[in-house]
Tab-separated table of C-alpha atoms in Angstrom:
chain	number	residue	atom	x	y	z
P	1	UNK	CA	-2.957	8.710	21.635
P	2	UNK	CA	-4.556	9.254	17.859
P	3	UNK	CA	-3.173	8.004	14.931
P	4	UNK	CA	-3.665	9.912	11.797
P	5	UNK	CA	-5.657	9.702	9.780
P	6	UNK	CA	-8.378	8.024	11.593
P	7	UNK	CA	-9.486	4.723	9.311
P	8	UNK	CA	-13.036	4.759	8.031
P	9	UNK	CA	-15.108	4.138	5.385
P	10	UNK	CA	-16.208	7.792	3.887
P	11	UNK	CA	-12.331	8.990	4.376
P	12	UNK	CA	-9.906	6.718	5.040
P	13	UNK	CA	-10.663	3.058	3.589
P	14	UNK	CA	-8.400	0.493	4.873
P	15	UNK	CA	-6.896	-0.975	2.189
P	16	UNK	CA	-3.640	-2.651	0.599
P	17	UNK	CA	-1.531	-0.443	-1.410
P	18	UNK	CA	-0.087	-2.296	-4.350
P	19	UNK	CA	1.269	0.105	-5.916
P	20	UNK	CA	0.898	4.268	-5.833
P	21	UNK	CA	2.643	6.884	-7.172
P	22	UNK	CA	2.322	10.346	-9.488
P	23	UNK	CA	0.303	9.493	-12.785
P	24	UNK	CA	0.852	11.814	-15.975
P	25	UNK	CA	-2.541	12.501	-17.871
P	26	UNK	CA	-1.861	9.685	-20.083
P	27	UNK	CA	-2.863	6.867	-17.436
P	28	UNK	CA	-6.365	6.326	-18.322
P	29	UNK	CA	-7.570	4.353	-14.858
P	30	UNK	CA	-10.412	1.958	-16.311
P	31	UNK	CA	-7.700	0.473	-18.986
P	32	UNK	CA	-4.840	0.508	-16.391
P	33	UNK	CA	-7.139	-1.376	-13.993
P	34	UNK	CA	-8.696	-3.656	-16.514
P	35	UNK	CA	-5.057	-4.816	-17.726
P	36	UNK	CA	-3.801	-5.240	-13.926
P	37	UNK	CA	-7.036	-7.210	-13.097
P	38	UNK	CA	-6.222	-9.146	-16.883
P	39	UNK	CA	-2.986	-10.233	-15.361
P	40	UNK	CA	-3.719	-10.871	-11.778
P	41	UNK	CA	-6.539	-13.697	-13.573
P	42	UNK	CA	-3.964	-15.189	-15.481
P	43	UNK	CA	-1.509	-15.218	-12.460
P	44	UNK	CA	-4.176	-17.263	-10.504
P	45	UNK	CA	-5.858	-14.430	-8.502
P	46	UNK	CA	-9.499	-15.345	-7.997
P	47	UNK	CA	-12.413	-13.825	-6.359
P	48	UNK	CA	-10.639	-12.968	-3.255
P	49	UNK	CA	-7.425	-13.568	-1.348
P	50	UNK	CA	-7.144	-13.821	2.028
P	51	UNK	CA	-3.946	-12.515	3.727
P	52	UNK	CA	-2.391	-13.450	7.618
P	53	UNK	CA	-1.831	-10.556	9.590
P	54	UNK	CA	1.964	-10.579	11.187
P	55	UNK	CA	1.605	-7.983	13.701
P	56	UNK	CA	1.350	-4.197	14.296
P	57	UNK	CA	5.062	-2.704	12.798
P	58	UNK	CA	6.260	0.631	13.453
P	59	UNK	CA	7.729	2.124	10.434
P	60	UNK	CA	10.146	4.935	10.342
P	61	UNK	CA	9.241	7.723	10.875
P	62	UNK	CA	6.000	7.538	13.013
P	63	UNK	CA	4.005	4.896	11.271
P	64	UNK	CA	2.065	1.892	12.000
P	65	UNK	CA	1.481	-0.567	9.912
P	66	UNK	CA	-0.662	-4.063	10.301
P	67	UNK	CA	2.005	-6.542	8.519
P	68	UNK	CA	0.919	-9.182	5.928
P	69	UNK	CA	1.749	-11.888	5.057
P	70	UNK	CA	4.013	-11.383	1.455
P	71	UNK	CA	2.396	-14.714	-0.849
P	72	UNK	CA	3.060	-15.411	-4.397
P	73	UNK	CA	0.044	-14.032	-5.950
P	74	UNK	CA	0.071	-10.917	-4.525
P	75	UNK	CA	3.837	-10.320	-5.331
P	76	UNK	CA	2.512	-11.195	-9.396
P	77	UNK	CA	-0.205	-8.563	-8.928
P	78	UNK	CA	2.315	-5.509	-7.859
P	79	UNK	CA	4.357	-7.149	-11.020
P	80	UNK	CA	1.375	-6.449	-13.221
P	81	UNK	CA	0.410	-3.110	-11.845
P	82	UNK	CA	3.780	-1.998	-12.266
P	83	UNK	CA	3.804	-3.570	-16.150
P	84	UNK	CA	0.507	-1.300	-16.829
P	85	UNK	CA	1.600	1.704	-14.592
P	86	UNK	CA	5.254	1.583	-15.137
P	87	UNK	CA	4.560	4.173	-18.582
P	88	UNK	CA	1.942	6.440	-17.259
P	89	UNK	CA	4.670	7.718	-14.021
P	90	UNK	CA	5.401	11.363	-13.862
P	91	UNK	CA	8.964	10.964	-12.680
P	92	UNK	CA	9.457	14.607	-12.729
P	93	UNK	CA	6.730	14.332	-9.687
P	94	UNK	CA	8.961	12.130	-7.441
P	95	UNK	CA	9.908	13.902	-4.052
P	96	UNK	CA	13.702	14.131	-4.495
P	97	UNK	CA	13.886	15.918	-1.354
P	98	UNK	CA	12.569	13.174	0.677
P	99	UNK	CA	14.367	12.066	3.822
P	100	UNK	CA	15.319	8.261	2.417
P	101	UNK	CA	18.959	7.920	4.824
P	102	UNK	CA	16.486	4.919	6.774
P	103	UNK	CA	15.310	3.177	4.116
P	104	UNK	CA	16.495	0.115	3.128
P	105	UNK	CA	18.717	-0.540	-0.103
P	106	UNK	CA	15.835	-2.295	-1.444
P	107	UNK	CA	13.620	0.711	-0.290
P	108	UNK	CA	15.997	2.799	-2.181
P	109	UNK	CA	15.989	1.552	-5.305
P	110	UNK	CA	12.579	1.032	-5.535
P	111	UNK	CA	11.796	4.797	-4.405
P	112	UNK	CA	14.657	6.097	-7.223
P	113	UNK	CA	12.908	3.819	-9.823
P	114	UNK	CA	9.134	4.008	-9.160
P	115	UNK	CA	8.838	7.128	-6.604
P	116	UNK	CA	7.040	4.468	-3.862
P	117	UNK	CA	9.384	2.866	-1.702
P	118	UNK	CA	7.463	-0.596	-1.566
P	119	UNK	CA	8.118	-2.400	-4.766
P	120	UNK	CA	9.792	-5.617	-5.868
P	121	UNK	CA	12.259	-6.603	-3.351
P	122	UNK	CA	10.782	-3.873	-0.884
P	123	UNK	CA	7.069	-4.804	-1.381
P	124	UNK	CA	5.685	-4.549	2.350
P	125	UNK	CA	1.830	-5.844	1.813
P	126	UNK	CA	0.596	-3.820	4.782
P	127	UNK	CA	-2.845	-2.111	5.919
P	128	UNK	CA	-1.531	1.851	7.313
P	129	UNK	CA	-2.995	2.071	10.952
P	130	UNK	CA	-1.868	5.542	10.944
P	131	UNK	CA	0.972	8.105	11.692
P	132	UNK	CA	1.521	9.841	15.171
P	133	UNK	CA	4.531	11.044	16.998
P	134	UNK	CA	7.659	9.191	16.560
P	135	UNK	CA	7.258	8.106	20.620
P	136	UNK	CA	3.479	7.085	20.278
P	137	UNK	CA	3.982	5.101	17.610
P	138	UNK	CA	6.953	3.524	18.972
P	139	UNK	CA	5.021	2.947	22.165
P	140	UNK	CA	1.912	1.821	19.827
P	141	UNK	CA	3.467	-0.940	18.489
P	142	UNK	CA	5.651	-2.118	21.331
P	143	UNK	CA	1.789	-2.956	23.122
P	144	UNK	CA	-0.228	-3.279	20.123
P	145	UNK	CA	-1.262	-6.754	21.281
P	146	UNK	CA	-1.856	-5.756	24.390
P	147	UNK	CA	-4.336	-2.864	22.926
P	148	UNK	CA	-6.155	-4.671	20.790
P	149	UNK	CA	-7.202	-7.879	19.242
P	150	UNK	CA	-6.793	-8.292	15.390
P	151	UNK	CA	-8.253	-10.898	12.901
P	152	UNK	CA	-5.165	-12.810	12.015
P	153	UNK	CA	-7.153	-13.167	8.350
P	154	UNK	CA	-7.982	-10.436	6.425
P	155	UNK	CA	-9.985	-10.970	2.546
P	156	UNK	CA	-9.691	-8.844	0.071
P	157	UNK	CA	-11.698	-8.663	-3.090
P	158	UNK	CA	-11.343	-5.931	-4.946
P	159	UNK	CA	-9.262	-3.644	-7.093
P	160	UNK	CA	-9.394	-0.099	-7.066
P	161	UNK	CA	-7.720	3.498	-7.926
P	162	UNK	CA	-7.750	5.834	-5.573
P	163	UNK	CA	-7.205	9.621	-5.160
P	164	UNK	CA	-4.223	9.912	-2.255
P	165	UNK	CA	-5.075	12.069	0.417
P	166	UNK	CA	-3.213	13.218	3.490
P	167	UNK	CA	-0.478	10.902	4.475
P	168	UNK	CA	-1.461	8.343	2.088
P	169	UNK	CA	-4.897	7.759	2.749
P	170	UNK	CA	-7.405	6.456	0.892
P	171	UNK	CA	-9.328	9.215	0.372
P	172	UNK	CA	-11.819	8.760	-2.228
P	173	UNK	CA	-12.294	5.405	-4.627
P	174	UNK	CA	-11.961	6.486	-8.411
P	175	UNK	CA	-12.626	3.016	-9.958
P	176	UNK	CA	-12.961	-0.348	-8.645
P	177	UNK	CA	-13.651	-3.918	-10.235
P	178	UNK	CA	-13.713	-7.036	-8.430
P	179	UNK	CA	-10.336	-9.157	-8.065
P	180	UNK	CA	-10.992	-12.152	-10.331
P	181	UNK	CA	-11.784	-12.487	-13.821
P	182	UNK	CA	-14.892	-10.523	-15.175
């Protein structure tokens, strides 16, 4: 049983999606990041925050996700991403023929307004184990804790854009800067 695609470091960086989505030309990444790092300061984001795993989640259809926990400060820093991003969105991108009938209201809205089906309401912090069949990952997550043993703290401490690869992966860092204030 293989999830893809397989985490690592040169292909598939674990990582915390706050926000992603189809950029028009306009979005001009070290700005966009400097103004979302800005904000996430003044919210009272320092050098690092350190996030509670909940549990391995299986997400519809054929995803696992390790859950975190939702706090505060990281809601604030989706807020400011999606201040700064919110202009630069090629809506005319958006998957309209995506499959949405088991997503959430919340999920719903957020897809129809931003293209990314975890914002506001529907923000899901979460680190993407990987996709496999609908029964493996099913089965994944039902023993998950049987599998393996998780740090129940994770720290992050940095911000970055990213260029999406296959099934959301992180596939290669385009900019980073550390979390709190420069």
């Amino acid at each position: 049983m293989r999830l893809q695609p397989v985490l690592h470091p040169d292909g598939n960086l674990p990582h915390v999606t706050v926000f992603q989505g189809p950029f028009t030309d306009s979005l001009v990444p070290a700005e966009a990041l400097e103004m979302i790092g800005t904000a996430a300061a003044e919210s009272g984001l320092r050098d690092e925050v350190r996030l509670s795993s909940t549990g391995v989640v299986y997400q519809p259809t054929g995803w696992l996700f390790l859950a975190l926990e939702r706090p505060p400060l990281l809601e604030a820093l989706q807020e400011a991403a999606l201040a700064a991003l919110d202009r630069h969105l090629d809506r005319a991108a958006f998957d309209n023929t995506k499959d949405i009938s088991r997503f959430t209201a919340d999920e719903r809205a957020s897809f129809e307004r931003y293209g990314y089906r975890y914002t506001g309401k529907a923000y899901a912090p979460h680190v993407t184990l990987g996709r496999a069949e609908e029964e493996t990952a099913l089965e994944l997550a039902r023993t998950a804790e049987d599998r393996v043993s998780l740090p129940k703290e994770w720290v992050f401490d940095r911000l970055s854009f990213y260029v999406m690869g296959k099934h959301g992966a992180h596939a290669e860092t385009l900019l980073e800067r550390p979390l709190g204030p420069m």
